CSV table of C-alpha atoms in Angstrom, one decimal:
chain,number,residue,atom,x,y,z
H,1,UNK,CA,3.3,-8.2,-32.6
H,2,UNK,CA,2.5,-7.7,-36.3
H,3,UNK,CA,3.1,-4.1,-37.6
H,4,UNK,CA,-0.1,-2.3,-38.6
H,5,UNK,CA,-1.9,1.0,-38.0
H,6,UNK,CA,-3.3,-0.3,-34.7
H,7,UNK,CA,0.2,-1.5,-33.6
H,8,UNK,CA,1.8,1.8,-34.5
H,9,UNK,CA,-0.9,3.8,-32.7
H,10,UNK,CA,-0.5,1.7,-29.6
H,11,UNK,CA,3.3,2.0,-29.7
H,12,UNK,CA,3.0,5.8,-30.1
H,13,UNK,CA,0.7,5.9,-27.0
H,14,UNK,CA,3.2,3.9,-25.0
H,15,UNK,CA,6.0,6.3,-26.0
H,16,UNK,CA,3.9,9.4,-25.2
H,17,UNK,CA,2.9,8.1,-21.8
H,18,UNK,CA,6.4,7.0,-21.0
H,19,UNK,CA,7.9,10.3,-21.8
H,20,UNK,CA,5.0,12.2,-20.2
H,21,UNK,CA,5.4,10.3,-17.0
H,22,UNK,CA,9.2,10.9,-16.8
H,23,UNK,CA,8.7,14.7,-17.5
H,24,UNK,CA,5.9,15.1,-15.0
H,25,UNK,CA,7.8,13.2,-12.4
H,26,UNK,CA,10.8,15.3,-12.9
H,27,UNK,CA,8.9,18.6,-12.4
H,28,UNK,CA,6.8,17.3,-9.5
H,29,UNK,CA,9.2,15.3,-7.4
H,30,UNK,CA,12.6,15.3,-9.2
H,31,UNK,CA,14.4,12.5,-11.1
H,32,UNK,CA,14.7,9.1,-9.4
H,33,UNK,CA,16.1,5.9,-10.8
H,34,UNK,CA,12.8,4.2,-9.8
H,35,UNK,CA,11.1,6.1,-12.5
H,36,UNK,CA,13.4,4.8,-15.2
H,37,UNK,CA,13.1,1.2,-13.9
H,38,UNK,CA,9.3,1.5,-14.0
H,39,UNK,CA,9.3,2.8,-17.6
H,40,UNK,CA,11.9,0.3,-18.7
H,41,UNK,CA,10.0,-2.6,-17.1
H,42,UNK,CA,6.7,-1.5,-18.7
H,43,UNK,CA,8.2,-1.1,-22.1
H,44,UNK,CA,10.2,-4.4,-21.9
H,45,UNK,CA,7.1,-6.4,-21.0
H,46,UNK,CA,4.9,-4.6,-23.5
H,47,UNK,CA,7.1,-5.5,-26.4
H,48,UNK,CA,8.5,-8.9,-25.3
H,49,UNK,CA,5.5,-11.0,-26.2
H,50,UNK,CA,1.7,-11.1,-26.4
H,51,UNK,CA,1.4,-12.7,-23.0
H,52,UNK,CA,3.7,-10.2,-21.2
H,53,UNK,CA,2.0,-7.3,-23.0
H,54,UNK,CA,-1.4,-8.4,-21.7
H,55,UNK,CA,0.1,-9.0,-18.2
H,56,UNK,CA,1.6,-5.5,-17.9
H,57,UNK,CA,-1.5,-3.9,-19.3
H,58,UNK,CA,-3.6,-5.7,-16.7
H,59,UNK,CA,-1.2,-4.6,-13.9
H,60,UNK,CA,-1.5,-0.9,-15.0
H,61,UNK,CA,-4.0,-0.6,-12.1
H,62,UNK,CA,-1.1,-1.2,-9.7
H,63,UNK,CA,1.2,1.1,-11.6
H,64,UNK,CA,-1.5,3.9,-11.3
H,65,UNK,CA,-1.6,3.2,-7.5
H,66,UNK,CA,2.2,3.5,-7.3
H,67,UNK,CA,2.4,6.7,-9.3
H,68,UNK,CA,-0.3,8.4,-7.2
H,69,UNK,CA,1.4,7.3,-4.0
H,70,UNK,CA,4.8,8.6,-5.3
H,71,UNK,CA,3.3,11.9,-6.4
H,72,UNK,CA,1.9,12.6,-2.9
H,73,UNK,CA,5.5,13.7,-2.1
H,74,UNK,CA,4.7,16.8,-4.1
H,75,UNK,CA,1.7,17.6,-2.0
H,76,UNK,CA,2.4,17.0,1.7
H,77,UNK,CA,-0.8,16.5,3.6
H,78,UNK,CA,0.3,18.7,6.5
H,79,UNK,CA,0.1,21.7,4.1
H,80,UNK,CA,-3.7,21.1,3.9
H,81,UNK,CA,-4.7,20.3,7.5
H,82,UNK,CA,-3.0,20.3,10.9
H,83,UNK,CA,-1.3,17.1,12.0
H,84,UNK,CA,-2.8,15.1,14.9
H,85,UNK,CA,0.1,14.2,17.2
H,86,UNK,CA,-0.9,14.4,20.8
H,87,UNK,CA,-4.7,14.0,20.2
H,88,UNK,CA,-4.3,10.6,18.6
H,89,UNK,CA,-1.8,9.4,21.1
H,90,UNK,CA,-4.0,10.4,24.0
H,91,UNK,CA,-7.0,8.6,22.4
H,92,UNK,CA,-5.0,5.5,21.9
H,93,UNK,CA,-3.9,5.6,25.5
H,94,UNK,CA,-7.5,6.1,26.7
H,95,UNK,CA,-8.9,3.3,24.7
H,96,UNK,CA,-6.1,0.7,24.6
H,97,UNK,CA,-3.7,1.8,27.3
H,98,UNK,CA,-2.9,-0.2,30.3
H,99,UNK,CA,-0.8,0.0,33.5
H,100,UNK,CA,2.8,-1.0,33.4
H,101,UNK,CA,4.8,-0.5,36.6
H,102,UNK,CA,2.3,2.1,37.7
H,103,UNK,CA,2.4,4.1,34.4
H,104,UNK,CA,-0.3,4.1,31.8
H,105,UNK,CA,1.3,3.1,28.4
H,106,UNK,CA,0.1,2.4,24.9
H,107,UNK,CA,0.6,-1.0,23.3
H,108,UNK,CA,3.4,0.5,21.2
H,109,UNK,CA,5.2,1.7,24.3
H,110,UNK,CA,4.9,-1.7,25.9
H,111,UNK,CA,6.4,-3.5,22.9
H,112,UNK,CA,9.2,-0.9,22.7
H,113,UNK,CA,10.3,-2.0,26.1
H,114,UNK,CA,9.5,-5.7,25.7
H,115,UNK,CA,10.8,-6.7,22.2
H,116,UNK,CA,12.6,-9.9,21.4
H,117,UNK,CA,14.7,-11.1,18.5
H,118,UNK,CA,12.1,-13.7,17.7
H,119,UNK,CA,9.3,-11.1,17.5
H,120,UNK,CA,11.6,-8.7,15.5
H,121,UNK,CA,12.2,-11.4,12.9
H,122,UNK,CA,8.5,-12.4,12.7
H,123,UNK,CA,7.3,-8.8,12.5
H,124,UNK,CA,9.9,-8.0,9.8
H,125,UNK,CA,8.9,-10.9,7.6
H,126,UNK,CA,5.2,-10.2,8.1
H,127,UNK,CA,5.6,-6.5,7.3
H,128,UNK,CA,7.6,-7.2,4.2
H,129,UNK,CA,4.8,-9.4,2.9
H,130,UNK,CA,2.5,-6.5,2.2
H,131,UNK,CA,4.2,-5.9,-1.1
H,132,UNK,CA,4.7,-9.5,-2.6
H,133,UNK,CA,1.5,-11.0,-1.2
H,134,UNK,CA,-1.1,-8.8,-3.0
H,135,UNK,CA,1.1,-8.7,-6.2
H,136,UNK,CA,1.5,-12.5,-6.2
H,137,UNK,CA,-2.2,-13.0,-5.5
H,138,UNK,CA,-3.0,-10.6,-8.4
H,139,UNK,CA,-0.6,-12.5,-10.7
H,140,UNK,CA,-2.2,-15.8,-9.9
H,141,UNK,CA,-5.7,-14.4,-10.5
H,142,UNK,CA,-4.6,-12.8,-13.8
H,143,UNK,CA,-3.7,-16.2,-15.3
H,144,UNK,CA,-6.6,-18.2,-13.8
H,145,UNK,CA,-9.5,-15.9,-13.5
H,146,UNK,CA,-9.1,-12.5,-15.2
H,147,UNK,CA,-12.5,-11.3,-14.1
H,148,UNK,CA,-11.6,-11.8,-10.4
H,149,UNK,CA,-8.2,-10.2,-11.1
H,150,UNK,CA,-9.9,-7.0,-12.2
H,151,UNK,CA,-12.3,-7.2,-9.2
H,152,UNK,CA,-9.4,-7.5,-6.9
H,153,UNK,CA,-7.1,-4.9,-8.5
H,154,UNK,CA,-9.8,-2.3,-8.8
H,155,UNK,CA,-10.9,-2.9,-5.1
H,156,UNK,CA,-7.2,-2.5,-4.2
H,157,UNK,CA,-7.0,0.8,-6.0
H,158,UNK,CA,-10.3,2.0,-4.6
H,159,UNK,CA,-9.3,1.2,-1.0
H,160,UNK,CA,-6.0,3.1,-1.5
H,161,UNK,CA,-7.8,6.2,-2.9
H,162,UNK,CA,-10.1,6.2,0.1
H,163,UNK,CA,-7.1,5.9,2.4
H,164,UNK,CA,-5.3,8.7,0.6
H,165,UNK,CA,-8.3,11.0,1.1
H,166,UNK,CA,-8.2,10.3,4.8
H,167,UNK,CA,-4.5,11.1,4.8
H,168,UNK,CA,-5.3,14.6,3.6
H,169,UNK,CA,-8.5,15.1,5.8
H,170,UNK,CA,-6.8,13.8,8.9
H,171,UNK,CA,-2.9,13.9,8.8
H,172,UNK,CA,-1.6,11.9,11.7
H,173,UNK,CA,1.8,11.2,13.2
H,174,UNK,CA,2.9,7.5,13.8
H,175,UNK,CA,3.9,6.3,17.3
H,176,UNK,CA,7.6,6.4,16.5
H,177,UNK,CA,7.4,10.2,15.7
H,178,UNK,CA,6.4,10.9,19.3
H,179,UNK,CA,9.2,8.6,20.5
H,180,UNK,CA,11.7,10.5,18.4
H,181,UNK,CA,10.5,14.1,18.5
H,182,UNK,CA,7.8,14.4,21.2
H,183,UNK,CA,4.6,16.4,20.4
H,184,UNK,CA,6.0,19.2,18.4
H,185,UNK,CA,5.3,19.3,14.7
H,186,UNK,CA,8.4,19.2,12.5
H,187,UNK,CA,7.9,19.9,8.8
H,188,UNK,CA,9.7,17.7,6.3
H,189,UNK,CA,10.4,14.9,8.8
H,190,UNK,CA,12.1,12.0,7.1
H,191,UNK,CA,10.7,8.4,7.2
H,192,UNK,CA,11.9,6.2,10.0
H,193,UNK,CA,12.3,2.4,10.3
H,194,UNK,CA,11.4,2.5,14.0
H,195,UNK,CA,11.2,-1.0,15.5
H,196,UNK,CA,11.8,-2.5,12.1
H,197,UNK,CA,15.4,-1.3,12.3
H,198,UNK,CA,16.1,-4.3,14.6
H,199,UNK,CA,15.2,-6.6,11.8
H,200,UNK,CA,17.7,-4.8,9.5
H,201,UNK,CA,20.3,-4.9,12.2
H,202,UNK,CA,19.8,-8.6,13.0
H,203,UNK,CA,20.4,-9.7,9.3
H,204,UNK,CA,22.9,-6.9,8.5
H,205,UNK,CA,20.7,-5.5,5.8
H,206,UNK,CA,19.0,-2.1,5.0
H,207,UNK,CA,15.7,-3.4,3.6
H,208,UNK,CA,13.4,-1.3,5.7
H,209,UNK,CA,15.8,1.6,5.7
H,210,UNK,CA,15.6,1.7,1.9
H,211,UNK,CA,11.8,1.4,1.9
H,212,UNK,CA,11.1,4.1,4.5
H,213,UNK,CA,13.6,6.6,2.9
H,214,UNK,CA,11.1,6.6,0.0
H,215,UNK,CA,8.1,7.2,2.2
H,216,UNK,CA,5.7,9.7,0.5
H,217,UNK,CA,4.5,11.2,3.8
H,218,UNK,CA,5.4,10.6,7.4
H,219,UNK,CA,2.1,12.0,8.6
H,220,UNK,CA,0.0,9.4,7.0
H,221,UNK,CA,-0.4,6.8,9.8
H,222,UNK,CA,-4.2,6.9,9.8
H,223,UNK,CA,-5.5,4.6,8.3
H,224,UNK,CA,-2.9,1.9,8.2
H,225,UNK,CA,-3.2,0.8,4.6
H,226,UNK,CA,-0.6,-1.9,5.4
H,227,UNK,CA,-3.4,-3.4,7.5
H,228,UNK,CA,-6.0,-3.0,4.7
H,229,UNK,CA,-4.1,-4.8,2.0
H,230,UNK,CA,-4.0,-8.3,3.4
H,231,UNK,CA,-7.6,-8.1,4.3
H,232,UNK,CA,-8.5,-7.4,0.7
H,233,UNK,CA,-6.4,-10.4,-0.3
H,234,UNK,CA,-8.1,-12.6,2.3
H,235,UNK,CA,-11.6,-11.5,1.2
H,236,UNK,CA,-10.9,-12.5,-2.4
H,237,UNK,CA,-9.2,-15.7,-1.2
H,238,UNK,CA,-12.3,-16.6,0.7
H,239,UNK,CA,-14.5,-15.5,-2.3
H,240,UNK,CA,-12.5,-17.9,-4.6
H,241,UNK,CA,-12.6,-20.7,-2.0
H,242,UNK,CA,-8.8,-21.3,-1.9
H,243,UNK,CA,-9.0,-23.7,1.0
H,244,UNK,CA,-5.8,-24.0,3.1
H,245,UNK,CA,-4.3,-21.0,1.4
H,246,UNK,CA,-6.9,-18.9,3.1
H,247,UNK,CA,-5.5,-20.1,6.5
H,248,UNK,CA,-2.1,-18.8,5.4
H,249,UNK,CA,-3.6,-15.5,4.2
H,250,UNK,CA,-5.4,-15.1,7.5
H,251,UNK,CA,-2.1,-15.7,9.4
H,252,UNK,CA,-0.3,-13.2,7.3
H,253,UNK,CA,-3.2,-10.7,7.8
H,254,UNK,CA,-3.0,-11.1,11.6
H,255,UNK,CA,0.8,-11.0,11.5
H,256,UNK,CA,0.8,-7.7,9.6
H,257,UNK,CA,-1.7,-6.2,12.1
H,258,UNK,CA,0.5,-7.2,15.0
H,259,UNK,CA,3.7,-6.0,13.3
H,260,UNK,CA,2.2,-2.6,12.6
H,261,UNK,CA,1.7,-2.0,16.3
H,262,UNK,CA,4.8,-3.9,17.5
H,263,UNK,CA,7.1,-1.9,15.3
H,264,UNK,CA,5.6,1.5,16.4
H,265,UNK,CA,4.6,2.3,12.9
H,266,UNK,CA,0.9,2.4,13.8
H,267,UNK,CA,-1.5,2.6,16.7
H,268,UNK,CA,-4.2,0.0,17.3
H,269,UNK,CA,-6.5,2.8,16.1
H,270,UNK,CA,-4.7,3.1,12.8
H,271,UNK,CA,-5.0,-0.6,12.3
H,272,UNK,CA,-8.7,-0.6,13.0
H,273,UNK,CA,-9.1,2.4,10.6
H,274,UNK,CA,-7.2,0.4,8.0
H,275,UNK,CA,-9.5,-2.6,8.5
H,276,UNK,CA,-12.6,-0.3,8.3
H,277,UNK,CA,-11.2,1.3,5.1
H,278,UNK,CA,-10.7,-2.1,3.5
H,279,UNK,CA,-14.3,-3.3,4.4
H,280,UNK,CA,-15.8,0.0,3.2
H,281,UNK,CA,-13.8,-0.2,-0.1
H,282,UNK,CA,-14.9,-3.8,-0.7
H,283,UNK,CA,-18.5,-3.1,0.0
H,284,UNK,CA,-18.4,0.1,-2.1
H,285,UNK,CA,-16.8,-1.7,-5.1
H,286,UNK,CA,-19.4,-4.5,-5.0
H,287,UNK,CA,-22.2,-1.9,-4.9
H,288,UNK,CA,-20.7,0.0,-7.9
H,289,UNK,CA,-20.3,-3.3,-9.7
H,290,UNK,CA,-23.9,-4.3,-9.3
H,291,UNK,CA,-25.6,-0.9,-9.6
H,292,UNK,CA,-23.4,0.9,-12.3
H,293,UNK,CA,-23.7,-0.8,-15.6
H,294,UNK,CA,-20.7,1.0,-17.0
H,295,UNK,CA,-18.4,-0.5,-14.3
H,296,UNK,CA,-19.5,-4.0,-15.1
H,297,UNK,CA,-19.3,-3.4,-18.9
H,298,UNK,CA,-15.9,-1.9,-18.7
H,299,UNK,CA,-14.5,-4.8,-16.7
H,300,UNK,CA,-16.1,-7.3,-19.2
H,301,UNK,CA,-14.4,-5.5,-22.1
H,302,UNK,CA,-11.0,-5.5,-20.3
H,303,UNK,CA,-11.4,-9.2,-19.6
H,304,UNK,CA,-12.2,-9.9,-23.2
H,305,UNK,CA,-9.3,-7.7,-24.4
H,306,UNK,CA,-6.7,-9.5,-22.2
H,307,UNK,CA,-7.9,-13.0,-22.7
């Protein structure tokens, strides 16, 4: 981009935020290579071309989400409220449990005993899609409809913020925790791949192992934001009348919901809470958009700036 006072000021801000992010990250959660990758990618795309600069600036919404999620490691939710372990398990069993060989079991317990390689593979691929599907969808919207891109990305951020609030109000253990440790609370418990370990083992990879080692908080099962994300994508797919693509999005959505329970990462209650969180976030954003002029005006300015 041409060098002028505006360019110098923008470059200085990028430098300040890059260094500030690395320093804050170091003091809060310690140094990680991911932090350098994020800063390097942002700076590379910012200076590469006018198109990539606008693209990465638009995707700053997702970068903010990732940073907040990562920083949650510095503030474990179990330090603010007691963790629901037995209570949530008993409620799941009461509402969705059924008899298996004369014993009342949860859906997670059933699938733990009745898994198959076919379901392991399907569940793994569905669960992996929670990252690329929203980002790919956002990327497509960015190039074809920037206004809808901002609507989608801001809804995505809002739903996450709502979910993060619930994590701190109601810390909850996932099903695999009880399978591994029983009903006793163990501080600093590491993330676990649970049923998804069978996907890794089948293909001889450590994809889920790597993902869950970076988990910000084990006791954040309620709501299942994995279940919320595809529903947000599906809503905006329907809103934009994407035809057969919406059938694919609906299949992915249902697949992720199933995989969440099948893999013992979430209860049915967690999935329902995630769905509720997504619906509430979508409705809340639409209300803010139509009742708060500054929200609408800010988005219009952003659309104009990145067009």
